[in-house]
Amino acid sequence: TAGESALIFTQYAEMGHLLRRRLCQAFAMEMPFLHGALSLKERDSMVRDFQESTEPKAFILSLKAGGIGLNLTRASRVFHYDRWWNPAVENQATDRAFRIGQTRNVMVHKFICGGTLEDRIDAMIESKTALAGEIVNSGEAFLTELSDKDLEEVLALAADEEGFL
């Protein structure tokens, strides 16, 4: 949307380089990519440039290098280009835009290709998140309310698993 800035998270440094190259071409503008191989000085400069800009910007970040410790309230959109197995890691990265001083509504988008590994990761993440929510909201009491079949599904290995090698 016009006037908005975005954070784009990827878990792979190589994908970040590819995204940067393609997005710079498509939008005819420079886009920084913050990743683990950069110096602290380079990272600080990128963050400062993004935060102080008055023009719409996109900021590409590796999930590990950009997922913690940054305040990026300039962003009103957060994109997760590829999903990570641990929902807490993604949530922590998303929180870079939800910091003290944020005055905008922030929209979070997650790219998922149906029928792929990312689709299965997304289903697993949603399942973990729902289960964690049940435990946090009701303690273990929800386990006593599960039917025998539902309890078995929670505790059983998948039917196609062969067990440990």
PDB file of C-alpha atoms in Angstrom:
ATOM      1  CA  THR A   1       0.000   0.000   0.000  1.00  0.00           C
ATOM      2  CA  ALA A   2       1.217   3.502  -0.770  1.00  0.00           C
ATOM      3  CA  GLY A   3       3.415   5.055   1.887  1.00  0.00           C
ATOM      4  CA  GLU A   4       3.952   1.858   3.867  1.00  0.00           C
ATOM      5  CA  SER A   5       7.248   0.207   4.711  1.00  0.00           C
ATOM      6  CA  ALA A   6       7.827  -3.515   5.077  1.00  0.00           C
ATOM      7  CA  LEU A   7      10.038  -6.082   6.747  1.00  0.00           C
ATOM      8  CA  ILE A   8      10.671  -9.234   4.721  1.00  0.00           C
ATOM      9  CA  PHE A   9      12.042 -12.175   6.697  1.00  0.00           C
ATOM     10  CA  THR A  10      13.688 -15.237   5.195  1.00  0.00           C
ATOM     11  CA  GLN A  11      15.444 -18.045   7.008  1.00  0.00           C
ATOM     12  CA  TYR A  12      18.040 -18.513   4.259  1.00  0.00           C
ATOM     13  CA  ALA A  13      20.816 -15.995   3.522  1.00  0.00           C
ATOM     14  CA  GLU A  14      20.996 -17.108  -0.119  1.00  0.00           C
ATOM     15  CA  MET A  15      17.250 -16.547  -0.525  1.00  0.00           C
ATOM     16  CA  GLY A  16      17.691 -13.074   0.983  1.00  0.00           C
ATOM     17  CA  HIS A  17      20.271 -12.236  -1.677  1.00  0.00           C
ATOM     18  CA  LEU A  18      17.933 -13.520  -4.414  1.00  0.00           C
ATOM     19  CA  LEU A  19      14.971 -11.588  -2.983  1.00  0.00           C
ATOM     20  CA  ARG A  20      17.020  -8.423  -2.728  1.00  0.00           C
ATOM     21  CA  ARG A  21      18.205  -8.645  -6.328  1.00  0.00           C
ATOM     22  CA  ARG A  22      14.696  -9.342  -7.677  1.00  0.00           C
ATOM     23  CA  LEU A  23      12.896  -6.728  -5.564  1.00  0.00           C
ATOM     24  CA  CYS A  24      15.483  -4.048  -6.368  1.00  0.00           C
ATOM     25  CA  GLN A  25      14.900  -4.718 -10.075  1.00  0.00           C
ATOM     26  CA  ALA A  26      11.108  -4.875  -9.796  1.00  0.00           C
ATOM     27  CA  PHE A  27      10.741  -1.666  -7.767  1.00  0.00           C
ATOM     28  CA  ALA A  28      13.764   0.211  -9.148  1.00  0.00           C
ATOM     29  CA  MET A  29      14.959   1.060  -5.664  1.00  0.00           C
ATOM     30  CA  GLU A  30      17.678  -0.074  -3.312  1.00  0.00           C
ATOM     31  CA  MET A  31      16.676  -2.503  -0.548  1.00  0.00           C
ATOM     32  CA  PRO A  32      18.981  -3.446   2.301  1.00  0.00           C
ATOM     33  CA  PHE A  33      19.502  -7.025   3.385  1.00  0.00           C
ATOM     34  CA  LEU A  34      20.520  -7.553   7.013  1.00  0.00           C
ATOM     35  CA  HIS A  35      22.224 -10.915   7.589  1.00  0.00           C
ATOM     36  CA  GLY A  36      24.734 -12.507   9.922  1.00  0.00           C
ATOM     37  CA  ALA A  37      27.834 -11.777   7.805  1.00  0.00           C
ATOM     38  CA  LEU A  38      27.472  -8.002   8.253  1.00  0.00           C
ATOM     39  CA  SER A  39      29.417  -6.015  10.817  1.00  0.00           C
ATOM     40  CA  LEU A  40      27.634  -4.373  13.731  1.00  0.00           C
ATOM     41  CA  LYS A  41      28.371  -0.993  12.157  1.00  0.00           C
ATOM     42  CA  GLU A  42      26.737  -2.062   8.859  1.00  0.00           C
ATOM     43  CA  ARG A  43      23.682  -3.442  10.672  1.00  0.00           C
ATOM     44  CA  ASP A  44      23.282  -0.297  12.786  1.00  0.00           C
ATOM     45  CA  SER A  45      23.541   1.876   9.679  1.00  0.00           C
ATOM     46  CA  MET A  46      20.856  -0.165   7.866  1.00  0.00           C
ATOM     47  CA  VAL A  47      18.497  -0.019  10.838  1.00  0.00           C
ATOM     48  CA  ARG A  48      19.021   3.730  11.262  1.00  0.00           C
ATOM     49  CA  ASP A  49      18.458   4.394   7.525  1.00  0.00           C
ATOM     50  CA  PHE A  50      15.263   2.328   7.570  1.00  0.00           C
ATOM     51  CA  GLN A  51      13.887   3.917  10.739  1.00  0.00           C
ATOM     52  CA  GLU A  52      14.696   7.502   9.727  1.00  0.00           C
ATOM     53  CA  SER A  53      13.466   7.302   6.132  1.00  0.00           C
ATOM     54  CA  THR A  54      10.430   9.318   5.110  1.00  0.00           C
ATOM     55  CA  GLU A  55      10.003   7.288   1.923  1.00  0.00           C
ATOM     56  CA  PRO A  56       8.407   3.845   1.762  1.00  0.00           C
ATOM     57  CA  LYS A  57      11.054   1.146   2.099  1.00  0.00           C
ATOM     58  CA  ALA A  58      11.421  -2.586   2.232  1.00  0.00           C
ATOM     59  CA  PHE A  59      13.969  -4.162   4.542  1.00  0.00           C
ATOM     60  CA  ILE A  60      14.989  -7.774   3.965  1.00  0.00           C
ATOM     61  CA  LEU A  61      16.283  -9.598   7.046  1.00  0.00           C
ATOM     62  CA  SER A  62      17.539 -13.073   7.752  1.00  0.00           C
ATOM     63  CA  LEU A  63      15.355 -14.592  10.438  1.00  0.00           C
ATOM     64  CA  LYS A  64      18.268 -15.299  12.777  1.00  0.00           C
ATOM     65  CA  ALA A  65      20.215 -12.040  12.360  1.00  0.00           C
ATOM     66  CA  GLY A  66      17.188  -9.744  12.245  1.00  0.00           C
ATOM     67  CA  GLY A  67      14.775 -11.616  14.455  1.00  0.00           C
ATOM     68  CA  ILE A  68      15.896 -10.301  17.830  1.00  0.00           C
ATOM     69  CA  GLY A  69      16.992  -7.062  19.439  1.00  0.00           C
ATOM     70  CA  LEU A  70      15.908  -4.628  16.735  1.00  0.00           C
ATOM     71  CA  ASN A  71      13.340  -1.848  16.893  1.00  0.00           C
ATOM     72  CA  LEU A  72      11.831  -1.455  13.413  1.00  0.00           C
ATOM     73  CA  THR A  73       8.629   0.502  14.033  1.00  0.00           C
ATOM     74  CA  ARG A  74       8.870   2.147  10.598  1.00  0.00           C
ATOM     75  CA  ALA A  75       7.300  -1.031   9.189  1.00  0.00           C
ATOM     76  CA  SER A  76       3.557  -1.464   8.888  1.00  0.00           C
ATOM     77  CA  ARG A  77       3.844  -4.752   6.976  1.00  0.00           C
ATOM     78  CA  VAL A  78       5.757  -7.887   7.916  1.00  0.00           C
ATOM     79  CA  PHE A  79       6.273 -10.691   5.402  1.00  0.00           C
ATOM     80  CA  HIS A  80       7.557 -14.157   6.243  1.00  0.00           C
ATOM     81  CA  TYR A  81       8.824 -15.388   2.891  1.00  0.00           C
ATOM     82  CA  ASP A  82       9.548 -18.915   4.079  1.00  0.00           C
ATOM     83  CA  ARG A  83       8.251 -20.540   7.238  1.00  0.00           C
ATOM     84  CA  TRP A  84      10.380 -21.700  10.161  1.00  0.00           C
ATOM     85  CA  TRP A  85       9.557 -24.778  12.250  1.00  0.00           C
ATOM     86  CA  ASN A  86       9.387 -22.882  15.521  1.00  0.00           C
ATOM     87  CA  PRO A  87       6.485 -20.399  15.759  1.00  0.00           C
ATOM     88  CA  ALA A  88       8.234 -18.527  18.598  1.00  0.00           C
ATOM     89  CA  VAL A  89      11.127 -17.627  16.267  1.00  0.00           C
ATOM     90  CA  GLU A  90       8.719 -16.165  13.693  1.00  0.00           C
ATOM     91  CA  ASN A  91       6.740 -14.343  16.364  1.00  0.00           C
ATOM     92  CA  GLN A  92       9.920 -12.854  17.784  1.00  0.00           C
ATOM     93  CA  ALA A  93      10.875 -11.614  14.310  1.00  0.00           C
ATOM     94  CA  THR A  94       7.390 -10.158  13.777  1.00  0.00           C
ATOM     95  CA  ASP A  95       7.728  -8.359  17.102  1.00  0.00           C
ATOM     96  CA  ARG A  96      10.486  -6.169  15.590  1.00  0.00           C
ATOM     97  CA  ALA A  97       7.631  -4.045  14.180  1.00  0.00           C
ATOM     98  CA  PHE A  98       5.517  -4.261  17.361  1.00  0.00           C
ATOM     99  CA  ARG A  99       7.822  -2.274  19.637  1.00  0.00           C
ATOM    100  CA  ILE A 100       7.349   0.666  21.969  1.00  0.00           C
ATOM    101  CA  GLY A 101       6.747   3.665  19.763  1.00  0.00           C
ATOM    102  CA  GLN A 102       4.754   1.833  17.089  1.00  0.00           C
ATOM    103  CA  THR A 103       1.884   4.084  15.967  1.00  0.00           C
ATOM    104  CA  ARG A 104       0.714   2.168  12.883  1.00  0.00           C
ATOM    105  CA  ASN A 105      -1.433  -0.918  12.480  1.00  0.00           C
ATOM    106  CA  VAL A 106       0.856  -3.768  11.425  1.00  0.00           C
ATOM    107  CA  MET A 107      -0.242  -6.477   9.002  1.00  0.00           C
ATOM    108  CA  VAL A 108       1.608  -9.814   8.988  1.00  0.00           C
ATOM    109  CA  HIS A 109       1.734 -11.956   5.842  1.00  0.00           C
ATOM    110  CA  LYS A 110       3.087 -15.492   5.536  1.00  0.00           C
ATOM    111  CA  PHE A 111       3.824 -17.003   2.140  1.00  0.00           C
ATOM    112  CA  ILE A 112       2.866 -20.637   1.755  1.00  0.00           C
ATOM    113  CA  CYS A 113       2.848 -22.745  -1.417  1.00  0.00           C
ATOM    114  CA  GLY A 114       0.105 -25.353  -1.188  1.00  0.00           C
ATOM    115  CA  GLY A 115       1.137 -29.005  -1.263  1.00  0.00           C
ATOM    116  CA  THR A 116       4.772 -28.245  -0.412  1.00  0.00           C
ATOM    117  CA  LEU A 117       7.003 -28.667   2.601  1.00  0.00           C
ATOM    118  CA  GLU A 118       6.054 -25.120   3.636  1.00  0.00           C
ATOM    119  CA  ASP A 119       2.395 -26.129   3.629  1.00  0.00           C
ATOM    120  CA  ARG A 120       3.190 -29.016   5.992  1.00  0.00           C
ATOM    121  CA  ILE A 121       5.341 -26.743   8.173  1.00  0.00           C
ATOM    122  CA  ASP A 122       2.433 -24.285   8.359  1.00  0.00           C
ATOM    123  CA  ALA A 123       0.026 -27.042   9.435  1.00  0.00           C
ATOM    124  CA  MET A 124       2.491 -28.168  12.091  1.00  0.00           C
ATOM    125  CA  ILE A 125       2.984 -24.595  13.331  1.00  0.00           C
ATOM    126  CA  GLU A 126      -0.770 -24.013  13.541  1.00  0.00           C
ATOM    127  CA  SER A 127      -1.192 -27.274  15.450  1.00  0.00           C
ATOM    128  CA  LYS A 128       1.619 -26.383  17.883  1.00  0.00           C
ATOM    129  CA  THR A 129       0.215 -22.890  18.362  1.00  0.00           C
ATOM    130  CA  ALA A 130      -3.304 -24.193  19.044  1.00  0.00           C
ATOM    131  CA  LEU A 131      -2.017 -26.779  21.512  1.00  0.00           C
ATOM    132  CA  ALA A 132       0.160 -24.193  23.276  1.00  0.00           C
ATOM    133  CA  GLY A 133      -2.815 -21.838  23.444  1.00  0.00           C
ATOM    134  CA  GLU A 134      -4.946 -24.526  25.057  1.00  0.00           C
ATOM    135  CA  ILE A 135      -2.292 -25.245  27.672  1.00  0.00           C
ATOM    136  CA  VAL A 136      -1.673 -21.564  28.455  1.00  0.00           C
ATOM    137  CA  ASN A 137      -5.368 -20.663  28.602  1.00  0.00           C
ATOM    138  CA  SER A 138      -6.649 -23.639  30.560  1.00  0.00           C
ATOM    139  CA  GLY A 139      -3.629 -25.377  31.994  1.00  0.00           C
ATOM    140  CA  GLU A 140      -3.560 -29.114  31.574  1.00  0.00           C
ATOM    141  CA  ALA A 141      -7.294 -29.286  32.351  1.00  0.00           C
ATOM    142  CA  PHE A 142      -8.114 -29.390  28.640  1.00  0.00           C
ATOM    143  CA  LEU A 143      -6.435 -32.829  28.453  1.00  0.00           C
ATOM    144  CA  THR A 144      -9.070 -34.247  30.797  1.00  0.00           C
ATOM    145  CA  GLU A 145     -11.793 -33.002  28.432  1.00  0.00           C
ATOM    146  CA  LEU A 146     -10.366 -34.684  25.325  1.00  0.00           C
ATOM    147  CA  SER A 147     -12.123 -37.753  23.992  1.00  0.00           C
ATOM    148  CA  ASP A 148     -10.124 -40.983  24.064  1.00  0.00           C
ATOM    149  CA  LYS A 149      -9.590 -40.654  20.309  1.00  0.00           C
ATOM    150  CA  ASP A 150      -8.359 -37.041  20.536  1.00  0.00           C
ATOM    151  CA  LEU A 151      -6.017 -37.893  23.422  1.00  0.00           C
ATOM    152  CA  GLU A 152      -4.608 -40.793  21.428  1.00  0.00           C
ATOM    153  CA  GLU A 153      -3.960 -38.453  18.459  1.00  0.00           C
ATOM    154  CA  VAL A 154      -2.113 -35.971  20.668  1.00  0.00           C
ATOM    155  CA  LEU A 155       0.145 -38.644  22.150  1.00  0.00           C
ATOM    156  CA  ALA A 156       0.615 -41.132  19.287  1.00  0.00           C
ATOM    157  CA  LEU A 157       3.283 -41.220  16.616  1.00  0.00           C
ATOM    158  CA  ALA A 158       2.008 -40.693  13.074  1.00  0.00           C
ATOM    159  CA  ALA A 159       0.863 -43.952  11.468  1.00  0.00           C
ATOM    160  CA  ASP A 160       3.520 -43.716   8.757  1.00  0.00           C
ATOM    161  CA  GLU A 161       6.409 -43.343  11.226  1.00  0.00           C
ATOM    162  CA  GLU A 162       8.694 -46.339  11.597  1.00  0.00           C
ATOM    163  CA  GLY A 163      10.091 -45.277  14.946  1.00  0.00           C
ATOM    164  CA  PHE A 164      13.708 -44.826  15.836  1.00  0.00           C
ATOM    165  CA  LEU A 165      16.456 -46.361  13.716  1.00  0.00           C
TER     166      LEU A 165
END
